Short mmCIF file of C-alpha atoms and ligand atoms in Angstrom, two decimals:
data_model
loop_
_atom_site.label_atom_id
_atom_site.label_comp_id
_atom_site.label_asym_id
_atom_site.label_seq_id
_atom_site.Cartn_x
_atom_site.Cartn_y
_atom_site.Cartn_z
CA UNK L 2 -3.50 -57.48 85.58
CA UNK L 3 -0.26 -55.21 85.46
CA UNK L 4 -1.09 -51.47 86.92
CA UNK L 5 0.61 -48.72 87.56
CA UNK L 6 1.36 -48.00 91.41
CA UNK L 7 3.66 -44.93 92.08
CA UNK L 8 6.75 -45.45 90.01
CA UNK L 9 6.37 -49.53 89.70
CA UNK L 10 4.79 -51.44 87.67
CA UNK L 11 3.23 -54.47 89.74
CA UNK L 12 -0.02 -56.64 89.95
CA UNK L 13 -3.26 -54.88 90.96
CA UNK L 14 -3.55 -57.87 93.93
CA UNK L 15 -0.27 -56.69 95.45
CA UNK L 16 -1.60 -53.09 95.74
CA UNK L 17 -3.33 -51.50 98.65
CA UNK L 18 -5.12 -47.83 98.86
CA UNK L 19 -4.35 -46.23 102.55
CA UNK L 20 -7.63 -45.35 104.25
CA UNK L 21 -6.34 -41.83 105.00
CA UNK L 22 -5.23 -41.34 101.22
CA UNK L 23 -6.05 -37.74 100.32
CA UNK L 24 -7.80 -38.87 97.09
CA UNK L 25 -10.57 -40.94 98.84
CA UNK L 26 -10.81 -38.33 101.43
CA UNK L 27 -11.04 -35.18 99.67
CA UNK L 28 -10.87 -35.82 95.97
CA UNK L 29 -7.28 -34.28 96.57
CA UNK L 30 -5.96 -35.25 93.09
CA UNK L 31 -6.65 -35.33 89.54
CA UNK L 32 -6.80 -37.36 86.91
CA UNK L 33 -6.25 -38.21 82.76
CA UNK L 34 -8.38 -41.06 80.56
CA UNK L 35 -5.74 -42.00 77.95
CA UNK L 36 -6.98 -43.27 74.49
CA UNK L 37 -5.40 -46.77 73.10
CA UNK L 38 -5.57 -47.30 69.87
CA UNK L 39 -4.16 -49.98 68.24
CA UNK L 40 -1.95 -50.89 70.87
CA UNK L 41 -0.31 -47.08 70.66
CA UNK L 42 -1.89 -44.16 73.33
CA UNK L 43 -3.25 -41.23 71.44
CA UNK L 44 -2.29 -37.91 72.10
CA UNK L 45 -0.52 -39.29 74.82
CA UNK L 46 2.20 -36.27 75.25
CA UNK L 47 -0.31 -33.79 75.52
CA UNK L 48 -2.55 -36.07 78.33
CA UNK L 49 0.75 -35.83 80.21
CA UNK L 50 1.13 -31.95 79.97
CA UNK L 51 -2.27 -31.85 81.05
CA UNK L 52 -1.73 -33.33 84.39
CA UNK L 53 1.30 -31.86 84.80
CA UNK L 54 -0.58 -28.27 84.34
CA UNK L 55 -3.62 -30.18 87.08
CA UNK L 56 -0.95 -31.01 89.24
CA UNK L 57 0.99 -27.31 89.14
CA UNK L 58 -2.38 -25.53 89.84
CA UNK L 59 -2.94 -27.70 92.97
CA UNK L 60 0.39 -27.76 93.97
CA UNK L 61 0.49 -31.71 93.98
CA UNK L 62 4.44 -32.24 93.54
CA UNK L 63 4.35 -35.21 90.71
CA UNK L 64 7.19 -37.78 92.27
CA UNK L 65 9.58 -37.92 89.13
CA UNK L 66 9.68 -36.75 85.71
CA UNK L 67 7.04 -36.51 83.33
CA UNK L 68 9.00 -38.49 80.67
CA UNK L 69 9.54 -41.67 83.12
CA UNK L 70 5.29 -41.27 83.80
CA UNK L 71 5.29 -41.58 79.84
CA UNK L 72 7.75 -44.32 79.10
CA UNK L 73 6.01 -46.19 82.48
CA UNK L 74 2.61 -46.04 80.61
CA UNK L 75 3.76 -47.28 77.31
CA UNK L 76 4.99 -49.98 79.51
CA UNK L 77 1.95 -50.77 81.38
CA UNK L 78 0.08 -50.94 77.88
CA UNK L 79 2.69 -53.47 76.26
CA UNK L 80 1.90 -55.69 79.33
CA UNK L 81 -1.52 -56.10 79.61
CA UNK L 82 -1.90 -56.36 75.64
CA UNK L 83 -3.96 -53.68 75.30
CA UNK L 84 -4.74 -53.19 71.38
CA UNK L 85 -8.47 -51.25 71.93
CA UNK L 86 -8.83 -49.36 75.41
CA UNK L 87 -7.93 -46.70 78.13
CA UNK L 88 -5.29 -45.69 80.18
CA UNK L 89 -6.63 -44.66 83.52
CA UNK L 90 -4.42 -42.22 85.68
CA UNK L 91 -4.85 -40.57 88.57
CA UNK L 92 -2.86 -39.22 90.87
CA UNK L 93 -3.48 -38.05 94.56
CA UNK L 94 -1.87 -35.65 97.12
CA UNK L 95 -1.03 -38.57 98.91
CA UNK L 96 -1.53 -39.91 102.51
CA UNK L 97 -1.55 -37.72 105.53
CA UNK L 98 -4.14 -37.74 108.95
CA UNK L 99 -7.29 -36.63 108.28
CA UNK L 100 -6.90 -32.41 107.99
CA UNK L 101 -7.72 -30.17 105.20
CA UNK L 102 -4.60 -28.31 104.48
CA UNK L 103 -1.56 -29.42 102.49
CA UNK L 104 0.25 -32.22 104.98
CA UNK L 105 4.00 -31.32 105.75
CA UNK L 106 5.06 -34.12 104.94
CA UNK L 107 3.29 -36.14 102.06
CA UNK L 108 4.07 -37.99 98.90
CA UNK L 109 1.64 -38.22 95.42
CA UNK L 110 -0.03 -41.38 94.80
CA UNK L 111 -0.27 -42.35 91.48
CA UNK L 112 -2.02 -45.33 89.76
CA UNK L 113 -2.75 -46.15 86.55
CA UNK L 114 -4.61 -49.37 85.15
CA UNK L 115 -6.48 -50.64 81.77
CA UNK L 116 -9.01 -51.75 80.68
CA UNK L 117 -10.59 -52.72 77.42
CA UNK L 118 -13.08 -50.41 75.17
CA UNK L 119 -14.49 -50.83 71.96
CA UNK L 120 -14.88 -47.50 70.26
CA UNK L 121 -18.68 -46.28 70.59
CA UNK L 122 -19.34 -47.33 66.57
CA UNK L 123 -23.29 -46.85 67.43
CA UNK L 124 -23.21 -43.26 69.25
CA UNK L 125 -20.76 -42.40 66.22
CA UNK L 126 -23.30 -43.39 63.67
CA UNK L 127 -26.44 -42.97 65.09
CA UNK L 128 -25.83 -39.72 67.66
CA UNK L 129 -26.91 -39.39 71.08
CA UNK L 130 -29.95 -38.06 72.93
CA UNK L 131 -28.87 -35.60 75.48
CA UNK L 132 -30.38 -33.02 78.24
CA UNK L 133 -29.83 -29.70 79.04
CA UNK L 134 -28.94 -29.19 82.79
CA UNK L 135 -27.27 -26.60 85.55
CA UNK L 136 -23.83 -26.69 85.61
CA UNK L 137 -23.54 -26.79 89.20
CA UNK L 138 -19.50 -27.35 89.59
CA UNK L 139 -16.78 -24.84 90.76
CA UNK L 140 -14.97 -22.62 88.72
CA UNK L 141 -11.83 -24.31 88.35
CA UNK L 142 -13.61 -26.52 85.77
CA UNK L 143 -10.01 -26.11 84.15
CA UNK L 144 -8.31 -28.68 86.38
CA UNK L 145 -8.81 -32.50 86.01
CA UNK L 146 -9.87 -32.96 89.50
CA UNK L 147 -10.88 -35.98 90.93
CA UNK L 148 -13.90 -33.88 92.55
CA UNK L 149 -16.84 -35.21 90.10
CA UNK L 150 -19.89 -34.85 91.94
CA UNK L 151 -21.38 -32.40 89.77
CA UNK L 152 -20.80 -34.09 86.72
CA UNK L 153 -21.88 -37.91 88.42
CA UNK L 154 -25.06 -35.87 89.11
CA UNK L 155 -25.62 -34.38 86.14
CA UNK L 156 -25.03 -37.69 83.80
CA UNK L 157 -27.49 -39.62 86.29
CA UNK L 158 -29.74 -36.77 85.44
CA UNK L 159 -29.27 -37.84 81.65
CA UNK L 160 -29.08 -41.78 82.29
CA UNK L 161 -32.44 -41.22 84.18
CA UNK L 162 -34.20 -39.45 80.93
CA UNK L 163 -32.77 -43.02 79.29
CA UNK L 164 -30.07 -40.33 77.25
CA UNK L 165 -26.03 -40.78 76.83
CA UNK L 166 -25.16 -37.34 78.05
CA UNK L 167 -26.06 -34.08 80.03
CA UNK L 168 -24.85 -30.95 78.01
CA UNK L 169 -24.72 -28.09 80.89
CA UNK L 170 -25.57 -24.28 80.78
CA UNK L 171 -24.23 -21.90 83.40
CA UNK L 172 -26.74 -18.81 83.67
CA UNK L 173 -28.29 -19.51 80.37
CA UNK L 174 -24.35 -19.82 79.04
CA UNK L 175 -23.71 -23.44 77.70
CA UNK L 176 -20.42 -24.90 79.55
CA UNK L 177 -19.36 -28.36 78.61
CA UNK L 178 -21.07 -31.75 78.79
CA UNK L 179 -20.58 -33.58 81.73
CA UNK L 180 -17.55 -35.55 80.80
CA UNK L 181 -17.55 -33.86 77.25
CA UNK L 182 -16.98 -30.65 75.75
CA UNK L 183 -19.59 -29.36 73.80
CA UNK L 184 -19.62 -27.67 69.82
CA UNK L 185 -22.78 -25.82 68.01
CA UNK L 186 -22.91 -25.28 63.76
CA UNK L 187 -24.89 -22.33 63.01
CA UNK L 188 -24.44 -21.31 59.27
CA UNK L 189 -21.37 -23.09 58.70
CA UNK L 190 -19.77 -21.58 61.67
CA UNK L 191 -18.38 -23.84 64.58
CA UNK L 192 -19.13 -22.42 67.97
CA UNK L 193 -17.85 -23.17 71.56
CA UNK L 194 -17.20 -22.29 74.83
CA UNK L 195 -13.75 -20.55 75.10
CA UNK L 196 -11.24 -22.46 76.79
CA UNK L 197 -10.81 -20.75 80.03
CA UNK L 198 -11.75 -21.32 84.14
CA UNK L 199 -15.38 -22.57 83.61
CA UNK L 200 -14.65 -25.94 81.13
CA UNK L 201 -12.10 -28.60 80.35
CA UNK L 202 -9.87 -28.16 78.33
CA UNK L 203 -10.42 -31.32 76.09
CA UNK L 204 -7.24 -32.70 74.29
CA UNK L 205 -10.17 -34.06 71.56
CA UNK L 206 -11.92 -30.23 71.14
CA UNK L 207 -7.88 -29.33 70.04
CA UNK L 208 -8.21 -31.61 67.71
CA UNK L 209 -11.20 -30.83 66.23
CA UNK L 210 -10.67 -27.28 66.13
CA UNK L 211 -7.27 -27.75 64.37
CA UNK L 212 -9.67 -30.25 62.08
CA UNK L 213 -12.12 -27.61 61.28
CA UNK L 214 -9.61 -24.87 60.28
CA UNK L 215 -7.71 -27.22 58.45
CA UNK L 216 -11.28 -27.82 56.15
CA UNK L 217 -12.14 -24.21 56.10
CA UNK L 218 -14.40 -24.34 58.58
CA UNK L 219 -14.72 -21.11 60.41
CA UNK L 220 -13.91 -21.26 64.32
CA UNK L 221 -15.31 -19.12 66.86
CA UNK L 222 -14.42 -19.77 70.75
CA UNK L 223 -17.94 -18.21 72.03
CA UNK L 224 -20.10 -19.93 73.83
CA UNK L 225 -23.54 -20.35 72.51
CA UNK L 226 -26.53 -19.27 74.48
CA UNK L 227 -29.76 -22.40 75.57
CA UNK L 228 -31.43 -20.94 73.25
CA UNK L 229 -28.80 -20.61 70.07
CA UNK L 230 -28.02 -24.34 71.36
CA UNK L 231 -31.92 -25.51 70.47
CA UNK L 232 -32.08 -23.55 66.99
CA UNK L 233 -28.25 -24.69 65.83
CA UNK L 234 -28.07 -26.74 62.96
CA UNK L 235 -26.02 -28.84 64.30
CA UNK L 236 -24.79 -29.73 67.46
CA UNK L 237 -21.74 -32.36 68.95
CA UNK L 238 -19.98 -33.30 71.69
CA UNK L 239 -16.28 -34.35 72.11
CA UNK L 240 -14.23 -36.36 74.13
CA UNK L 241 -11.30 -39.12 74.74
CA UNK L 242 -13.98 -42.07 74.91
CA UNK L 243 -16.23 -40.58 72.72
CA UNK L 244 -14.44 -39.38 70.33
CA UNK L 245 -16.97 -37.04 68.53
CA UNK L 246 -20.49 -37.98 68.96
CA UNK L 247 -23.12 -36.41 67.07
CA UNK L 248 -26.13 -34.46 68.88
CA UNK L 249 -29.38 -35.73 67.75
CA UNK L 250 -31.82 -34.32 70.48
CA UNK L 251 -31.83 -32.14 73.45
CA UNK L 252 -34.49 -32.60 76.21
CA UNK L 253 -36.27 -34.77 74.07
CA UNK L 254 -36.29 -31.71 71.04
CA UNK L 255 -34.42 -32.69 67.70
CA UNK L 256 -31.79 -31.16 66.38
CA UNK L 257 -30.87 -30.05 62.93
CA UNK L 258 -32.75 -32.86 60.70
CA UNK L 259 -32.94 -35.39 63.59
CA UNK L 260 -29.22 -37.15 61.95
CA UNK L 261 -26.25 -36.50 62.25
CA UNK L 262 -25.23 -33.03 60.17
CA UNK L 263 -22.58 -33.01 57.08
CA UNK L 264 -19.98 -30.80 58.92
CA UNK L 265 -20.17 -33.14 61.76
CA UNK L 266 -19.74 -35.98 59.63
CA UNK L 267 -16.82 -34.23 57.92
CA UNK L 268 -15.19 -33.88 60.97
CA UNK L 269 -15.66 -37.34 62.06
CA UNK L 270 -13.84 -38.50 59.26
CA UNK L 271 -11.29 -36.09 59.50
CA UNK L 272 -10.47 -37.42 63.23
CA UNK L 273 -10.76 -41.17 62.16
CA UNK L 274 -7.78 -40.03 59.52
CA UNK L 275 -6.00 -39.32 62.78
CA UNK L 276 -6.67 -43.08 64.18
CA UNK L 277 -3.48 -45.28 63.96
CA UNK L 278 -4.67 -48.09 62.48
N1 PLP P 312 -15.15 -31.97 79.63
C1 PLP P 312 -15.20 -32.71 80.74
C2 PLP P 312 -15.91 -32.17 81.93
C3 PLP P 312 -14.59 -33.98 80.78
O1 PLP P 312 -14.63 -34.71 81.90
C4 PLP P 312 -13.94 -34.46 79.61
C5 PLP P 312 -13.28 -35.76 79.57
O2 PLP P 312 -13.39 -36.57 80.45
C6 PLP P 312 -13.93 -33.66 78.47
C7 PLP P 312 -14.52 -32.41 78.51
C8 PLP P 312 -13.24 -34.10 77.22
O3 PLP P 312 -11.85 -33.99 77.33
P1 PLP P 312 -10.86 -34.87 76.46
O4 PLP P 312 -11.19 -34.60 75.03
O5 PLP P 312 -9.52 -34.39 76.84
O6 PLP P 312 -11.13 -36.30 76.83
#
């Protein structure tokens, strides 16, 4: 397999990690999950600007340009023949001795690799069970860090109640999920958490609330309370991977009718419009 280390592309056997690399250390980095669809990454310009803002607000110096990262990834995905998959990226503050502030002298580490995925045709159809958790993370929730600990916890929470996701409430405030960003329908209204310190800024919630103006569907960046979240008609999440999964339960209570709502649906079609096929 062809992957992405620094600025070459090379085999993945050729490649070694440094024990004293600040991303296995520290989680000093950050990190994108490109969609591939069709042999074409989706959205892939505004992936890059992400990590480019992840890397500015951590003061990681990216190595060279962000249009050489772009044309290298396109590469990467002509050579392993990926039609149906992600681009993982990640890049670290590179390797230093062992000592919590910035190294003098250090260079990023990038890799990026692919890997095959179907899209999630069930979840899409059928919804998925979630919980309601803490969010327990920092408040730079902003930044595509590779620090993950509080969202590995919180899906193992889920995985544990045999559900696909952990949707996650700070002070009775819902966030995010834990690797998805999280939308309520209450009266025909879309609700969700504004984009600011506390969640990520998903590429796929841009979409969808571009989508949902573009049908007339009224837009409101509030975040919905536990409770408003148990009583809303309808309730999704959002991401790269899964593109946008309806809610069917919460802590075992249903939502809506049990199925996936209309506006939901609408907007699922909407976004498979978007899908170069
Ligand atoms: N929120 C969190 C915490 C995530 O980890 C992710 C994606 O991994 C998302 C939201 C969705 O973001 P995007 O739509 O850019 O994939």
């Amino acid at each position: 397999m062809t992957i992405l280390f620094n600025d070459q592309l090379t085999e993945r056997n050729d490649v070694t990690i440094d024990i004293e690399d600040r991303g296995y250390q520290f989680g000093d980095g950050i990190y994108e999950v490109i969609r591939v669809y069709n042999g074409k990454a989706f959205y892939l310009e505004e992936h890059i600007k992400r990590l480019v803002r992840s890397a500015n607000e951590l003061r990681i110096a990216l190595p060279y340009h962000e249009d050489r990262l772009t044309s290298l990834l396109e590469e990467l995905v002509t050579r392993n023949q990926l039609i149906e998959g992600n681009i993982y990226l990640q890049v670290s503050r590179g390797v230093a001795p062992r000592s919590h502030p910035f190294p003098e002298h250090s260079k990023a580490v990038i890799i990026g690799y692919t890997f095959d995925a179907p899209r999630p045709l069930s979840l899409l159809e059928k919804g998925v069970a979630t919980i309601l958790t803490e969010d327990i993370r920092w408040l730079r929730c902003d930044i595509k860090s590779l620090n993950l600990l509080g969202a590995v916890l919180a899906k193992q929470e889920a995985v544990e109640a045999s559900c696909q996701e952990a949707i996650l409430h700070r002070n009775g405030t819902v966030t995010e999920g834990s690797s998805t960003n999280v939308a309520i329908i209450k009266e025909g209204i879309l609700y969700t958490h504004p984009a600011n310190n506390l969640i990520l800024h998903g590429i796929t919630r841009n979409v969808i609330l571009e989508l949902a103006r573009e049908l007339g569907i009224p837009v409101r960046e509030e975040a919905p309370t536990k409770e408003e979240l148990f009583v809303a008609d309808e309730v999704f999440i959002t991401s790269t991977t899964m593109e946008i999964a309806p809610v069917i339960s919460i802590d075992g209570k249903t939502i809506g009718s049990g199925t996936p709502g209309p506006l939901t649906r609408q907007l699922q079609e909407a976004f498979e419009a978007k899908i170069p096929s």
